[in-house]
Coordinates of C-alpha atoms and ligand atoms in Angstrom, one line a residue:
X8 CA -22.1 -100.7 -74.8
X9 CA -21.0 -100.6 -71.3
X10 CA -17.5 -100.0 -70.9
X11 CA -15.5 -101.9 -67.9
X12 CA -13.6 -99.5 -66.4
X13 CA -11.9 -101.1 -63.4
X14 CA -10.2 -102.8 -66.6
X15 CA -8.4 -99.7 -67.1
X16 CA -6.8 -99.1 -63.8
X17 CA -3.6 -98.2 -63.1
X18 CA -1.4 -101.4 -61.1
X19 CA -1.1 -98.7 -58.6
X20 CA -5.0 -97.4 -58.6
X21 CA -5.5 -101.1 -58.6
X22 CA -4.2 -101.6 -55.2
X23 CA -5.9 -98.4 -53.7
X24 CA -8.8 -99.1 -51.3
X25 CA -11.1 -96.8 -49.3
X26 CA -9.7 -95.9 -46.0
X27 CA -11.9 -98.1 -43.7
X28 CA -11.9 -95.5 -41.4
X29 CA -13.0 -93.0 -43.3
X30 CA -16.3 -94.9 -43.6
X31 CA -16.4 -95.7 -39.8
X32 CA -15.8 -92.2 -39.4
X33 CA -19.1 -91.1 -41.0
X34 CA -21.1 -92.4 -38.5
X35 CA -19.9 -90.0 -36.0
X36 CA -21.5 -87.4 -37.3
X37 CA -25.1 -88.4 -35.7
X38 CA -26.3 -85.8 -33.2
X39 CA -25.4 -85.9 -29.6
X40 CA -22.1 -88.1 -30.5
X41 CA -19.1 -87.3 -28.5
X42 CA -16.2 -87.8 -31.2
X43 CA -12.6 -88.2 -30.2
X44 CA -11.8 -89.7 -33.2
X45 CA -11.2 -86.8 -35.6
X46 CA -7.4 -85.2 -36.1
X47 CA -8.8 -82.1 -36.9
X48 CA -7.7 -78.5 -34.7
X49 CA -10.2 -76.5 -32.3
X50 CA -12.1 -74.3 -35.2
X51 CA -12.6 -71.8 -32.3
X52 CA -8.7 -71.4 -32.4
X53 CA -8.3 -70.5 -36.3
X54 CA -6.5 -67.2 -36.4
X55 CA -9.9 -65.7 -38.1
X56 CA -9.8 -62.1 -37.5
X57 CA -6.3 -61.8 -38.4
X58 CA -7.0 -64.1 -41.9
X59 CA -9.5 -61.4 -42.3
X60 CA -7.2 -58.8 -42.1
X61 CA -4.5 -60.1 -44.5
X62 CA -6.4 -61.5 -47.1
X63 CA -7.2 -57.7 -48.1
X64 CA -3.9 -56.7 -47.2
X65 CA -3.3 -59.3 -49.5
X66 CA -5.3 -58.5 -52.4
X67 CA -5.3 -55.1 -52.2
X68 CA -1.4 -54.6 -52.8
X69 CA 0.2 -58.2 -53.9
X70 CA -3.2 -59.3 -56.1
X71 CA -0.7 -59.4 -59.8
X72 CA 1.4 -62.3 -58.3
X73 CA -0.8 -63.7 -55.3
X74 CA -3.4 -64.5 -58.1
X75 CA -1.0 -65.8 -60.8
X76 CA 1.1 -69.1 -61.2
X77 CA 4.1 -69.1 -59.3
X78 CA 7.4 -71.1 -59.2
X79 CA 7.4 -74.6 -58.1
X80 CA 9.6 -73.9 -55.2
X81 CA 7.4 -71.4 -53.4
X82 CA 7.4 -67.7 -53.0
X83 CA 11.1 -66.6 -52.3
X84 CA 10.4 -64.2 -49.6
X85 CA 8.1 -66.8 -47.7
X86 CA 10.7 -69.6 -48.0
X87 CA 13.1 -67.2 -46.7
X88 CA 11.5 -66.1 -43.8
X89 CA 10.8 -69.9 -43.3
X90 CA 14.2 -70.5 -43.1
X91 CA 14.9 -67.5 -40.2
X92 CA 11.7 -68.1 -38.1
X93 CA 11.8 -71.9 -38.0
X94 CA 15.8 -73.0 -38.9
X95 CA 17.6 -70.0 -37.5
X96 CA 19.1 -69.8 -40.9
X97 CA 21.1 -72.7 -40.7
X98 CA 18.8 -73.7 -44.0
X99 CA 19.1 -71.3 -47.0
X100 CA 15.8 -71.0 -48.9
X101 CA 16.9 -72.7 -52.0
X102 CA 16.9 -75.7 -49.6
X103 CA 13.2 -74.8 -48.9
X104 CA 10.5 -75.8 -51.0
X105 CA 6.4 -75.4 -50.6
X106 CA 4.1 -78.3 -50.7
X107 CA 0.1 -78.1 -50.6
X108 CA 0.0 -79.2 -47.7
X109 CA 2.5 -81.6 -45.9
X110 CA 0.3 -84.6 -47.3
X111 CA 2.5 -83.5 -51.0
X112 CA 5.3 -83.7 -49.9
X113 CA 4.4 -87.2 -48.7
X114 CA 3.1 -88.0 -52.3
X115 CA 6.4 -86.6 -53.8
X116 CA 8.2 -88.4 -51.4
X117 CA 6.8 -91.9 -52.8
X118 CA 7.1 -90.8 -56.5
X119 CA 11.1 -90.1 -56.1
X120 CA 11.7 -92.9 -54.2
X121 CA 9.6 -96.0 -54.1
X122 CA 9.5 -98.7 -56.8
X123 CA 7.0 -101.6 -56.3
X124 CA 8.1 -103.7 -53.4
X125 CA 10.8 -101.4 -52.5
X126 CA 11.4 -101.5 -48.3
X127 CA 10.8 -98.4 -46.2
X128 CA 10.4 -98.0 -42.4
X129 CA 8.4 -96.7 -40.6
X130 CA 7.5 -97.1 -36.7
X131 CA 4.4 -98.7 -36.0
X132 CA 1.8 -97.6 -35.2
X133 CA 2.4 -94.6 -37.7
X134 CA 0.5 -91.9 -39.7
X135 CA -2.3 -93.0 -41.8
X136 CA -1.8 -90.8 -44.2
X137 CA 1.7 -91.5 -44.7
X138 CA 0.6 -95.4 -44.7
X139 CA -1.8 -94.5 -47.9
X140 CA 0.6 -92.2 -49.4
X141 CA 3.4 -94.5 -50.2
X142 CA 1.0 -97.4 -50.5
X143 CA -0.1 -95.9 -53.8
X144 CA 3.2 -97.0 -54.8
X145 CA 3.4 -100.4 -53.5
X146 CA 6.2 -99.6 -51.1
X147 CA 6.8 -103.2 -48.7
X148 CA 6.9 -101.5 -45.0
X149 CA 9.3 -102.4 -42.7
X150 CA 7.7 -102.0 -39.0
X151 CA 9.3 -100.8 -35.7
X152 CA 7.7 -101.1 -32.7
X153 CA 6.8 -97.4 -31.2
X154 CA 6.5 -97.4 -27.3
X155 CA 5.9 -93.5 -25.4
X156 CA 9.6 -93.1 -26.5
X157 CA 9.1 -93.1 -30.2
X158 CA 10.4 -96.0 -32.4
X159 CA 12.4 -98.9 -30.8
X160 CA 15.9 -98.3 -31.8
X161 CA 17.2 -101.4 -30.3
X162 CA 14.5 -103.2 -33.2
X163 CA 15.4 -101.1 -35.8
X164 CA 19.3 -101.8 -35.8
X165 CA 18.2 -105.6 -35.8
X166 CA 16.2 -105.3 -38.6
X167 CA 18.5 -103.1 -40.6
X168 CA 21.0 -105.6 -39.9
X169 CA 19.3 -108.1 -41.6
X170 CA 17.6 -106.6 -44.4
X171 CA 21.1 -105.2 -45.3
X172 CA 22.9 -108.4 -44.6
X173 CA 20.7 -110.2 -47.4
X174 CA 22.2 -107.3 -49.9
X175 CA 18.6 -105.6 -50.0
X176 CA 18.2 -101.9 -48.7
X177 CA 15.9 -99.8 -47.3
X178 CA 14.5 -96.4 -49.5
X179 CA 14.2 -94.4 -46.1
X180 CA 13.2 -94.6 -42.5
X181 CA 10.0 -92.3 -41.7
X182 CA 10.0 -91.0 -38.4
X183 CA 7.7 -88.3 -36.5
X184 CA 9.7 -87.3 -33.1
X185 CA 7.6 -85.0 -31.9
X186 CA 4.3 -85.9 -30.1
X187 CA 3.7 -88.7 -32.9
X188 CA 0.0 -89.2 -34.9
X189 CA -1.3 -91.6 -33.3
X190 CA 1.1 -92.0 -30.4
X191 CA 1.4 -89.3 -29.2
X192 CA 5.4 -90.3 -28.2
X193 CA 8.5 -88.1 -28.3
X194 CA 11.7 -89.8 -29.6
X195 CA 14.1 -89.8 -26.6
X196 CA 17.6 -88.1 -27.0
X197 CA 19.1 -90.6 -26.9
X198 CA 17.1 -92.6 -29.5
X199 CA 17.7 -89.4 -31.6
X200 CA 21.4 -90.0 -31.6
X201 CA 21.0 -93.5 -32.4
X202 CA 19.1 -93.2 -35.2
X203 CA 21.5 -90.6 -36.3
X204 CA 24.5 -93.0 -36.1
X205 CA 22.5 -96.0 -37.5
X206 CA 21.9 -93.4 -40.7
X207 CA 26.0 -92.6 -40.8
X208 CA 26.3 -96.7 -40.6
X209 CA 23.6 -97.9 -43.4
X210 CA 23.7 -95.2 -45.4
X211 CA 20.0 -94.0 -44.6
X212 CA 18.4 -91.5 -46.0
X213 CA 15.6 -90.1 -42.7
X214 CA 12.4 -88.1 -43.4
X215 CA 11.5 -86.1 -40.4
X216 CA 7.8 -85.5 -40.3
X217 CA 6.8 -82.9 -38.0
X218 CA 3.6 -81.2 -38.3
X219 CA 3.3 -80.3 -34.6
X220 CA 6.6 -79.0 -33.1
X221 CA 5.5 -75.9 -31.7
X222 CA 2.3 -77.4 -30.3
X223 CA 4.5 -78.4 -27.0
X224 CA 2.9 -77.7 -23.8
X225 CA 5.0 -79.3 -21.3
X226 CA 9.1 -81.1 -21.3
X227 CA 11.9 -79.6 -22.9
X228 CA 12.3 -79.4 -26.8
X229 CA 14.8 -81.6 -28.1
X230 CA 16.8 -81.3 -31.3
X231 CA 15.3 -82.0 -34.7
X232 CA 16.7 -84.7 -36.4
X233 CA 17.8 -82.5 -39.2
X234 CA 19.3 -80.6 -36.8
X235 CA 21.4 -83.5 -35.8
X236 CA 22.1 -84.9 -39.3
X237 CA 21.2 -82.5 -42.2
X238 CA 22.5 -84.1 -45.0
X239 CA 20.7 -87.3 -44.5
X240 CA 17.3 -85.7 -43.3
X241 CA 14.3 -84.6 -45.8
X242 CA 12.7 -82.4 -43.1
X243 CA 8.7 -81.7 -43.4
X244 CA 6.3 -79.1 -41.5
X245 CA 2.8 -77.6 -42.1
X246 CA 0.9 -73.9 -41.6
X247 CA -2.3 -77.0 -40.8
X248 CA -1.2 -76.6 -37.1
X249 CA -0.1 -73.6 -36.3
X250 CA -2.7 -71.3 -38.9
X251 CA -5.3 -73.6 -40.4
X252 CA -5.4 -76.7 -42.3
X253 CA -7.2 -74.7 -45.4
X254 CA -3.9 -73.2 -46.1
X255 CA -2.8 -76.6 -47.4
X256 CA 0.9 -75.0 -47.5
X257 CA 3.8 -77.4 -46.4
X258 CA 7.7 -76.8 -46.3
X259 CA 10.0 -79.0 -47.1
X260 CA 14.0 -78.8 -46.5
X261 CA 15.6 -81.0 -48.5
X262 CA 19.6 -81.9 -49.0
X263 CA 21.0 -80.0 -52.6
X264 CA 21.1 -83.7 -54.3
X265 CA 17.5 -84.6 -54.4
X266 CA 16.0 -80.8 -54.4
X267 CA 15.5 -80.6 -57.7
X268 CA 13.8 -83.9 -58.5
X269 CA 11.6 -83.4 -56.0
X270 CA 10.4 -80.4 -57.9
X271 CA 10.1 -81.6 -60.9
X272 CA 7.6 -84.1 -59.2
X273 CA 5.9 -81.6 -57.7
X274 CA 5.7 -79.9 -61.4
X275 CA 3.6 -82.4 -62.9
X276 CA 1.6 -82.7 -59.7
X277 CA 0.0 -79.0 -59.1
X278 CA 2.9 -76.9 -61.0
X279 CA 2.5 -75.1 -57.7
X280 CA 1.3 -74.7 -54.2
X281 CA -1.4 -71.3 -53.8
X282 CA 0.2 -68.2 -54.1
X283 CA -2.4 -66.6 -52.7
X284 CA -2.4 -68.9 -49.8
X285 CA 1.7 -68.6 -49.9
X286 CA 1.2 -64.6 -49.4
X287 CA -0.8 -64.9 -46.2
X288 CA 1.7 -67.1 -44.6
X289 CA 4.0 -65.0 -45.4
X290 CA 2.6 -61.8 -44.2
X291 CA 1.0 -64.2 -41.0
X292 CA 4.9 -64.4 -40.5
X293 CA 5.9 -60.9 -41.2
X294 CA 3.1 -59.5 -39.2
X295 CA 4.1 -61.4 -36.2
X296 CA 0.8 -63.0 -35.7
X297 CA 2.3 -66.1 -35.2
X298 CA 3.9 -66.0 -32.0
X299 CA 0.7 -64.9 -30.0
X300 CA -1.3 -67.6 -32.0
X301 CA 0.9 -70.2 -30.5
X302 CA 1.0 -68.7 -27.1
X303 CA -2.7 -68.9 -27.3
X304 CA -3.3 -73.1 -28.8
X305 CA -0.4 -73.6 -26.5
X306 CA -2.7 -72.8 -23.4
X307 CA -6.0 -74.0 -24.4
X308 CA -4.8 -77.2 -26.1
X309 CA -2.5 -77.9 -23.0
X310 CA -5.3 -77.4 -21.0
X311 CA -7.3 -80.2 -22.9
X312 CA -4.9 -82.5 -23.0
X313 CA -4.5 -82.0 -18.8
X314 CA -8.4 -82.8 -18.7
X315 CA -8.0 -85.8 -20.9
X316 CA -5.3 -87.3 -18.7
X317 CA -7.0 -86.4 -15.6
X318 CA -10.0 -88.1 -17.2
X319 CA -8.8 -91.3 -18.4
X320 CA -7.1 -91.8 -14.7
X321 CA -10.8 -91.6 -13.2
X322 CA -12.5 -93.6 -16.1
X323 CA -10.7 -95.9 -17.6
X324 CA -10.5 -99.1 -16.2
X325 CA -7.3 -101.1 -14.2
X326 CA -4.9 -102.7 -17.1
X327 CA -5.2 -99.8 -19.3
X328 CA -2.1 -97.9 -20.4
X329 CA -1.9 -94.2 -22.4
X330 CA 0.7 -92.3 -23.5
X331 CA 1.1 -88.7 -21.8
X332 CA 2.2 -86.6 -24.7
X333 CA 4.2 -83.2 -24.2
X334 CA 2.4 -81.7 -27.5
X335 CA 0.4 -82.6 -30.1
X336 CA -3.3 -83.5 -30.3
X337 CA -3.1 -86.9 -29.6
X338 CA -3.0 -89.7 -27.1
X339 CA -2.5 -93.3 -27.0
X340 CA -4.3 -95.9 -24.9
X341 CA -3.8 -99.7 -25.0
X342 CA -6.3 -101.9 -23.3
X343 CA -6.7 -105.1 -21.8
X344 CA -5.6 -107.6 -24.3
X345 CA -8.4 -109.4 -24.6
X346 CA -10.3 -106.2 -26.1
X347 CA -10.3 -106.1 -29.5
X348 CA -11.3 -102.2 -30.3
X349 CA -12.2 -102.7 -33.7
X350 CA -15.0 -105.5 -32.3
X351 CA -15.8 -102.8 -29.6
X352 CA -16.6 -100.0 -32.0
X353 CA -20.3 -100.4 -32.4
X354 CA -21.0 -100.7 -28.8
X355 CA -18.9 -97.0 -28.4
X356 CA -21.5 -95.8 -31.1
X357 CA -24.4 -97.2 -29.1
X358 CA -22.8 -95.0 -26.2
X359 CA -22.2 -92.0 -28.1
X360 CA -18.5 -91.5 -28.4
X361 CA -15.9 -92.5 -31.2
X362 CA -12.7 -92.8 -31.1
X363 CA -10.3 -94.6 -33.9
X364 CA -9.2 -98.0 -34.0
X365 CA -5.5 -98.1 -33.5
X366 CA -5.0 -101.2 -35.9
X367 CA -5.6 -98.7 -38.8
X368 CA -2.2 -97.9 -38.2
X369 CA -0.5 -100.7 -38.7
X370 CA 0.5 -101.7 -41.9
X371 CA 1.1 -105.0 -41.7
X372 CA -1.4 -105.4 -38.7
X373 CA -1.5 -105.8 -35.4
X374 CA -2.5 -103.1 -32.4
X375 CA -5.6 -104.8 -31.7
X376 CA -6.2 -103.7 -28.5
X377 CA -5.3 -99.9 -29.4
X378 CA -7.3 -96.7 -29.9
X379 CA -6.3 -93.1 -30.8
X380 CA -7.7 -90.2 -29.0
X381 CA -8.1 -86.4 -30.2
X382 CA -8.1 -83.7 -27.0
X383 CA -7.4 -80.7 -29.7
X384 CA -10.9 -80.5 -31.1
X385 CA -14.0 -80.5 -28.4
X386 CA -14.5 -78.4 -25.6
X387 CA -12.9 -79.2 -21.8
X388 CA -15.7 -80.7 -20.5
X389 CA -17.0 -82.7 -23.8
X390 CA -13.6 -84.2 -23.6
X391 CA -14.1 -85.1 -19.9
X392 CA -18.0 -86.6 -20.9
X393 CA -16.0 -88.3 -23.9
X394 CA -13.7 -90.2 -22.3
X395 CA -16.7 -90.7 -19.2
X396 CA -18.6 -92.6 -21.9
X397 CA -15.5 -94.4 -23.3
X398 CA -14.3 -95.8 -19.6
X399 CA -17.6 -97.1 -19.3
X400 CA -18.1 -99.0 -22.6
X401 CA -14.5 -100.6 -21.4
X402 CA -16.1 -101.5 -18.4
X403 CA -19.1 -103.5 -20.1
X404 CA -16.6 -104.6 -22.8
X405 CA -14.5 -106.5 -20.0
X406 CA -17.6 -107.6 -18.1
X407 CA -19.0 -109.4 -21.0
X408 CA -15.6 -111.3 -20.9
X409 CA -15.8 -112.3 -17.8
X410 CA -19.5 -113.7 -17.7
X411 CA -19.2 -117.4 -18.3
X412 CA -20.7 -118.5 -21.3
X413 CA -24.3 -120.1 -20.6
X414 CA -24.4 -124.1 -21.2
X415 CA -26.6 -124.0 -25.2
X416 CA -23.7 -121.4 -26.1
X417 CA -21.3 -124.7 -26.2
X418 CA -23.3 -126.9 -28.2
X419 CA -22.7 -126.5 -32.3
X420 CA -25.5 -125.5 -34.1
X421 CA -26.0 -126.5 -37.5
Ligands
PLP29 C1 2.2 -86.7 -39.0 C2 1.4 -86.0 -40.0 N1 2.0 -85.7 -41.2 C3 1.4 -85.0 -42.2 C4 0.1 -84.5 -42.0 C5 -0.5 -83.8 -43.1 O1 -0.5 -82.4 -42.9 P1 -1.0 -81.3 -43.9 O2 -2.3 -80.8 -43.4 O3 0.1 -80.3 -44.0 O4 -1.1 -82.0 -45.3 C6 -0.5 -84.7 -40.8 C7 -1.9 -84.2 -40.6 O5 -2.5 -84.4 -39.6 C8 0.2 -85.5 -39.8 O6 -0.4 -85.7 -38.6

């Protein structure tokens, strides 16, 4: 007998489809394909010789704990030194807790908070992953236009006023200020404030998603959010960025109310985040290997990101617009309305470059004319050749438009 399975699903597992762009991303992996599409870091930047190095460090002296289960929160001394190095110690670590990965904490996130059909906001466009995390549980988004200043504040205060004038609520507004995925925008100051006063006003509850702080290469750093408002702010970073994404080792800062449910999520999730994996952070930290390692993406990512801009000025056609990020690995470029960069996808693959349709980060749709593009991974001048390619497929893209349609295209065919 066979047995139906799909029968058996979950409501939730029910709802979960394969990320479309998952699958379009698979067929960028043919040779000779220039791919700006991937969010991935330079693997010529990974720390390797100093991973070497404390990996035996590592299991040479801390193997009896690095090896074993550890607490939920995290290793003590690692959130501690979290706290000093990245909050100035204006976060204690029992307001710190370890994630695999900031993609957990996401997942935790939707578990504590969202109910089927419960409201959230979050800009759009906005992260994918964040899209699919708190899809899983049926979360209703709320969408804010994102221009290069981060998430229109003007728009969120209208629909806040409205959703709370009909007596509903919102769960929490999802933000990422710094050098956004896909937008590549920083939230203004003043934006910053606003949101901050918005939160005192509704009663909002902000989560502060911000994998790629130190990655700035140009512009002044502005405060965090959670600097601004702690005890409304759930504040998330990553080791992905600034050591390697294999770590999978997120932190978390988190106001005294919620911290312990969120652990007890995280419990029946993974019961804990690597200890060994915790241990090299930690002595990456201790060690001081992470000041230079910045000092070094800094330079050559800034450096991509300059050739990328200079490129897209010579390539891509008039009526195109792109965000000029200060960090990050991203950038943002809106076409000419009429193109549709979903419907232009194939003919980029024909060309040999990729890139990722910015609709995929909309969650209620829209961004049709939108791509994402990815300076951190290839080399200078594959990122020049990239966006060469690219400007050109625009071109052809538009000229097609513009060639009148030949007389039998008008009649209906049966
Ligand atoms: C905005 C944002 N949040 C979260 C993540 C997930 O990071 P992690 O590798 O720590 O799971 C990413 C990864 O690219 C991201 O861009």
């Amino acid at each position: 007998m066979t047995t139906n399975f799909s029968s058996k699903y979950s409501a939730n597992a029910e709802g979960m489809k394969a990320s479309e762009i998952r699958e379009l991303l698979k067929l960028t992996s043919k040779p000779g394909m220039i791919s700006l599409a991937g969010g991935l870091p330079d693997p010529a930047m990974f720390p390797v010789d100093v991973i070497r190095e404390l990996a035996v460090d590592v299991i040479n002296n801390h193997s009896a704990s690095a090896l074993q289960y550890g607490s939920t929160e995290g290793v003590p001394a690692l959130r501690e030194i979290i706290a000093k190095k990245f909050h100035d110690n204006k976060v204690g670590p029992e307001q710190i807790f370890m994630s695999t990965g900031s993609q957990e904490g996401l997942d935790i996130l939707g578990k504590v908070f969202i109910d089927p059909g419960d409201k959230i906001v979050v800009s759009a466009p906005t992260y994918l992953g964040a899209i699919t995390a708190f899809k899983a549980y049926r979360a209703k988004f709320v969408t804010i236009e994102a221009d290069d200043y981060g998430m229109n504040i003007e728009i969120l205060e209208e629909r806040l006023r409205a959703i709370y004038a009909k007596g509903d609520v919102v769960k929490f507004v999802y933000t990422i200020p710094n050098f956004h995925n896909p937008n590549g925008s920083t939230m203004s100051l003043k934006r910053r404030k606003k949101i901050v006063k918005l939160a005192e006003e509704y009663d909002l509850l902000i989560v502060e998603d911000d994998p790629y702080a130190q990655l700035r290469y140009t512009g002044e750093q502005l405060p965090r959010l959670h600097d601004l408002i702690p005890e409304r702010t759930i504040y998330m970073s990553t080791f992905s960025k600034i050591m390697a994404p294999a770590m999978r080792l997120g932190w978390n800062v988190v106001p005294e109310e919620i911290y312990s449910k969120m652990i007890i999520c995280k419990q029946s999730i993974d019961l804990c985040s690597s200890p060994l994996n915790q241990y090299l952070a930690l002595k990456y930290l201790e060690g001081g290997h992470l000041e230079p390692h910045i000092e070094r993406i800094r330079k050559v990512y800034g450096n991509k990101r300059k050739v990328m801009l200079e490129s897209i000025e010579e390539y891509f056609p008039m009526g195109s617009h792109w965000t000029k990020p200060e960090g990050g690995m991203f950038l943002w470029a809106t076409l000419d309305h009429r193109i549709n960069t979903r419907k232009m996808f194939p003919r980029a693959l024909e060309n040999n470059v990729a890139y990722v349709i910015g609709g995929a980060f909309y969650p209620n749709g829209g961004g049709e004319n939108t791509m994402r593009l990815n300076f951190s991974f290839s080399a200078p001048e594959i990122v020049r050749e990239g966006i060469k390619r690219l400007g050109n497929v625009i071109e052809q893209e538009l000229e097609l438009m513009a060639t009148p349609m030949p007389e039998w295209a008008e009649l209906n065919f049966p």
